[in-house]
Coordinates of C-alpha atoms in Angstrom, one line a residue:
M879 CA 16.6 -3.1 3.9
T880 CA 17.5 -6.7 3.2
L881 CA 16.1 -10.1 3.9
E882 CA 19.2 -12.0 2.9
G883 CA 19.3 -15.4 4.7
K884 CA 15.6 -15.3 5.7
T885 CA 12.9 -17.7 4.8
A886 CA 9.3 -16.8 4.2
L887 CA 5.9 -18.5 3.7
V888 CA 3.2 -16.6 1.7
T889 CA -0.2 -18.1 1.6
G890 CA -2.5 -17.5 -1.3
S891 CA 0.5 -16.4 -3.4
A892 CA -0.4 -17.9 -6.9
R893 CA -1.7 -14.6 -8.0
G894 CA -2.7 -11.0 -7.1
L895 CA -1.5 -9.6 -3.8
G896 CA 0.0 -12.8 -2.6
R897 CA 2.1 -13.1 -5.7
A898 CA 3.3 -9.5 -5.3
Y899 CA 4.2 -10.2 -1.7
A900 CA 6.2 -13.3 -2.6
L901 CA 8.1 -11.6 -5.4
H902 CA 8.9 -8.5 -3.3
L903 CA 10.2 -10.6 -0.4
A904 CA 12.3 -12.6 -2.9
A905 CA 13.6 -9.4 -4.4
L906 CA 14.7 -8.3 -0.9
G907 CA 16.7 -11.6 -0.6
A908 CA 14.3 -14.0 1.1
D909 CA 13.7 -17.6 0.1
V910 CA 10.0 -18.0 -0.4
A911 CA 7.6 -20.9 0.0
V912 CA 4.6 -20.3 -2.3
L913 CA 1.4 -21.8 -1.0
D914 CA -2.0 -21.8 -2.6
I915 CA -5.0 -24.1 -3.1
D916 CA -4.3 -23.8 -6.8
L917 CA -0.8 -22.8 -8.0
H918 CA -2.3 -21.8 -11.3
S919 CA -5.3 -19.7 -10.1
Y920 CA -4.0 -16.7 -12.0
R921 CA -5.5 -18.4 -15.2
E922 CA -8.9 -17.3 -14.0
Y923 CA -8.1 -13.6 -14.8
E924 CA -6.6 -12.5 -18.0
S925 CA -5.3 -9.3 -16.4
E926 CA -3.2 -11.4 -14.0
A927 CA -2.2 -14.2 -16.4
V928 CA -0.5 -11.6 -18.7
L929 CA 1.7 -10.5 -15.8
M930 CA 3.2 -14.0 -15.2
T931 CA 6.7 -14.5 -16.3
A932 CA 6.8 -18.2 -15.6
D933 CA 4.3 -21.1 -15.1
T934 CA 3.9 -20.4 -11.3
T935 CA 4.9 -17.8 -8.7
A936 CA 7.4 -20.3 -7.3
E937 CA 9.2 -20.5 -10.6
E938 CA 9.3 -16.7 -10.7
V939 CA 10.9 -16.7 -7.3
L940 CA 13.4 -19.2 -8.5
A941 CA 14.2 -16.9 -11.5
L942 CA 15.1 -14.2 -8.9
G943 CA 17.8 -16.4 -7.6
R944 CA 16.1 -17.5 -4.4
R945 CA 15.2 -20.9 -3.1
T946 CA 11.5 -21.8 -3.3
L947 CA 8.9 -24.4 -2.4
A948 CA 5.6 -24.9 -4.3
L949 CA 2.9 -26.1 -1.9
E950 CA -0.6 -26.7 -3.2
T951 CA -2.5 -26.6 0.1
D952 CA -5.9 -25.6 1.4
V953 CA -5.5 -23.2 4.4
T954 CA -8.9 -24.3 5.8
D955 CA -7.4 -27.7 6.4
L956 CA -5.3 -27.5 9.6
D957 CA -3.7 -31.0 9.1
A958 CA -2.6 -30.0 5.6
M959 CA -1.2 -26.7 6.8
Q960 CA 0.8 -28.5 9.5
Q961 CA 2.2 -30.9 6.9
S962 CA 3.2 -28.0 4.7
V963 CA 5.0 -26.3 7.6
A964 CA 6.8 -29.6 8.3
T965 CA 7.9 -29.7 4.7
I966 CA 9.3 -26.2 5.0
E967 CA 11.1 -27.0 8.2
E968 CA 12.6 -30.2 6.7
A969 CA 13.9 -28.3 3.7
W970 CA 15.1 -25.1 5.3
S971 CA 15.3 -25.9 9.0
R972 CA 13.6 -22.6 10.0
L973 CA 10.9 -20.1 9.0
D974 CA 11.4 -16.4 9.6
I975 CA 8.5 -14.7 7.9
I976 CA 4.8 -15.7 7.5
I977 CA 2.4 -13.7 5.4
C978 CA -1.2 -15.0 6.0
N979 CA -2.6 -13.6 2.7
A980 CA -5.0 -16.4 1.6
G981 CA -8.7 -15.4 1.7
G982 CA -11.1 -13.4 -0.4
G983 CA -14.8 -12.8 -0.7
L984 CA -17.7 -14.2 -2.8
G985 CA -19.9 -12.3 -5.1
S986 CA -19.8 -8.6 -6.0
P987 CA -18.3 -6.2 -3.4
F988 CA -21.6 -4.2 -3.8
E989 CA -23.8 -7.1 -2.8
G990 CA -24.2 -9.3 0.3
R991 CA -25.9 -6.9 2.6
A992 CA -25.7 -7.7 6.3
S993 CA -29.5 -8.3 6.6
E994 CA -29.6 -10.6 3.6
L995 CA -26.6 -12.8 3.9
D996 CA -26.5 -16.2 2.4
L997 CA -25.3 -18.3 5.3
D998 CA -23.5 -20.8 3.2
E999 CA -21.5 -18.0 1.6
F1000 CA -21.0 -16.5 5.0
D1001 CA -19.6 -19.8 6.3
A1002 CA -17.3 -20.2 3.3
V1003 CA -15.9 -16.7 3.5
I1004 CA -15.3 -17.0 7.3
R1005 CA -13.5 -20.3 6.7
K1006 CA -11.1 -19.2 4.0
N1007 CA -10.3 -15.9 5.6
L1008 CA -10.5 -16.2 9.4
Y1009 CA -10.1 -20.0 9.8
G1010 CA -7.4 -19.9 7.1
T1011 CA -5.4 -17.3 9.0
V1012 CA -5.8 -19.0 12.4
N1013 CA -4.8 -22.4 10.9
T1014 CA -1.7 -20.9 9.4
C1015 CA -0.7 -19.3 12.6
V1016 CA -1.4 -22.4 14.7
A1017 CA 0.6 -24.5 12.2
V1018 CA 3.7 -22.2 12.3
A1019 CA 3.6 -21.2 16.0
P1020 CA 5.5 -24.3 17.4
L1021 CA 8.4 -23.8 15.0
L1022 CA 8.6 -20.1 15.7
K1023 CA 8.6 -20.7 19.5
R1024 CA 11.4 -23.3 19.1
Q1025 CA 13.4 -20.7 17.2
G1026 CA 12.6 -17.9 19.6
S1027 CA 11.9 -15.6 16.7
G1028 CA 9.6 -14.9 13.7
K1029 CA 7.5 -12.3 12.0
I1030 CA 3.8 -13.0 11.3
V1031 CA 1.8 -10.6 9.1
T1032 CA -1.9 -11.1 8.7
V1033 CA -4.1 -9.5 6.1
A1034 CA -7.4 -7.9 7.0
S1035 CA -9.1 -5.1 5.1
I1036 CA -10.5 -1.6 5.7
S1037 CA -13.8 -3.5 5.3
G1038 CA -13.0 -5.1 8.6
L1039 CA -12.3 -1.7 10.3
R1040 CA -15.5 0.1 9.4
G1041 CA -18.9 -0.9 8.0
G1042 CA -19.3 -0.8 4.2
R1043 CA -21.8 1.5 2.5
E1044 CA -25.3 0.2 2.7
G1045 CA -24.0 -2.8 4.7
A1046 CA -22.7 -4.6 1.6
Y1047 CA -20.1 -7.4 1.5
A1048 CA -20.8 -8.0 5.2
H1049 CA -19.4 -11.6 5.2
Y1050 CA -16.0 -10.4 4.1
G1051 CA -15.9 -7.4 6.5
V1052 CA -16.9 -9.6 9.5
A1053 CA -14.2 -12.2 8.5
K1054 CA -11.5 -9.4 8.2
A1055 CA -12.6 -7.8 11.5
G1056 CA -12.0 -11.2 13.1
I1057 CA -8.5 -11.4 11.6
A1058 CA -7.6 -7.9 13.0
M1059 CA -8.7 -8.9 16.5
Y1060 CA -7.0 -12.3 16.3
T1061 CA -3.8 -10.5 15.4
R1062 CA -3.9 -8.4 18.6
Y1063 CA -4.5 -11.5 20.7
L1064 CA -1.7 -13.4 18.9
A1065 CA 0.8 -10.6 19.4
Q1066 CA 0.1 -10.7 23.2
D1067 CA 0.5 -14.5 23.2
L1068 CA 3.7 -14.7 21.2
G1069 CA 5.6 -11.6 22.2
S1070 CA 7.4 -13.3 25.1
S1071 CA 8.8 -15.8 22.5
G1072 CA 10.4 -13.1 20.4
I1073 CA 7.7 -13.2 17.7
T1074 CA 6.0 -10.1 16.3
V1075 CA 2.5 -10.2 14.8
N1076 CA 1.1 -7.4 12.8
C1077 CA -1.8 -6.9 10.4
I1078 CA -2.3 -4.9 7.2
A1079 CA -5.7 -3.6 6.2
P1080 CA -5.7 -2.6 2.5
G1081 CA -8.4 -0.6 0.8
Y1082 CA -9.4 -1.1 -2.8
V1083 CA -6.5 -2.7 -4.7
A1084 CA -6.4 -3.1 -8.4
T1085 CA -5.9 -6.9 -8.6
G1086 CA -7.3 -9.0 -11.4
R1087 CA -10.6 -9.7 -9.6
L1088 CA -11.3 -6.1 -8.7
A1089 CA -10.0 -4.9 -12.1
L1090 CA -12.9 -6.9 -13.7
A1091 CA -15.4 -5.3 -11.3
F1092 CA -14.0 -1.8 -12.0
E1093 CA -14.3 -2.4 -15.8
S1094 CA -18.1 -3.2 -15.4
M1095 CA -18.8 0.0 -13.5
E1096 CA -20.2 3.2 -14.8
S1097 CA -17.6 6.0 -15.0
D1098 CA -19.3 8.1 -12.3
T1099 CA -19.2 5.1 -9.9
L1100 CA -15.4 4.8 -10.5
V1101 CA -15.0 8.5 -9.8
S1102 CA -16.9 8.1 -6.6
I1103 CA -14.7 5.2 -5.5
N1104 CA -11.5 7.1 -6.2
A1105 CA -12.8 10.1 -4.3
M1106 CA -13.2 8.0 -1.2
N1107 CA -9.5 8.4 -0.4
A1108 CA -7.1 11.4 -0.3
L1109 CA -4.8 10.0 -3.0
G1110 CA -7.6 9.6 -5.5
R1111 CA -6.8 6.1 -6.7
P1112 CA -6.9 2.5 -5.7
A1113 CA -3.8 0.9 -4.4
S1114 CA -1.4 -1.1 -6.6
T1115 CA -0.2 -4.5 -5.4
E1116 CA 3.3 -2.9 -5.1
D1117 CA 1.9 -0.3 -2.7
C1118 CA 0.9 -3.2 -0.3
A1119 CA 4.0 -5.3 -1.0
K1120 CA 6.3 -2.5 0.1
V1121 CA 4.6 -2.4 3.5
I1122 CA 4.9 -6.2 3.8
G1123 CA 8.6 -5.8 3.1
F1124 CA 8.9 -3.3 6.0
L1125 CA 7.0 -5.5 8.4
A1126 CA 9.1 -8.5 7.4
S1127 CA 12.4 -6.7 8.0
T1128 CA 14.3 -5.7 11.1
E1129 CA 13.1 -2.1 10.5
S1130 CA 9.8 -3.2 12.3
D1131 CA 11.3 -5.1 15.2
Y1132 CA 9.5 -3.1 17.9
L1133 CA 6.1 -3.1 16.1
S1134 CA 3.6 -5.8 17.2
G1135 CA -0.1 -6.0 17.6
V1136 CA -0.6 -3.2 15.0
V1137 CA -3.4 -3.1 12.4
L1138 CA -2.0 -0.8 9.7
P1139 CA -4.4 0.6 7.0
I1140 CA -3.1 0.8 3.5
D1141 CA -6.0 2.9 2.1
G1142 CA -4.7 6.2 0.8
A1143 CA -6.4 8.0 3.7
T1144 CA -9.9 6.6 3.0
V1145 CA -12.8 8.7 4.3
S1146 CA -16.0 7.0 5.7

């Protein structure tokens, strides 16, 4: 499987899963545009800062021998996203792969029950997840249509496929459910233009943010979380990146409109 000669955009790729996606695509041969609201956001988490081999993910891509662009952009700003896509087109003439990774929740994953939502937090989470994904897709669609090709991968969560225990983290689950359904609509819309649109839905992933949450938990709570899936562990960023690589490659050419859980066979 190779992505030689392909160009990619990964949103929210300064750290965590987005960084893993960007580096994996680069390792497979793609040139990667790294886009984030803060290209140094990894500094917030010591567990992620120690993983960095350069000052930014873009510089890490460059060290892998691939071309890169470093774009500090807010995905909730459609005008800014359109300008970033224009910058990519001017530099590379085309864009083959788009990973709509930017997003995230607010507060603890064990808080934010559906009946007690802070509506300001709800609005913020919807904007950076659902609006951010829609803005990215609206910004890239004209270029992909002109090309007659492209692969879009959106990022939902198992939290968007089923209700969380005790209705917690509802703002995040609702936003991710919206992304999953938007993916299905977009696949129908863009299929005739030769563009595929798929979605991944990770379960618990041991990124810097969740690693901090795990560290603060009692041991019996961690055992309970690991018991929630058949593989008995949270996913690694590499587990998710490998699936991204597949969806970005020619191996997935007849897949579109699919929402693919990466959850180790999680049980409800």
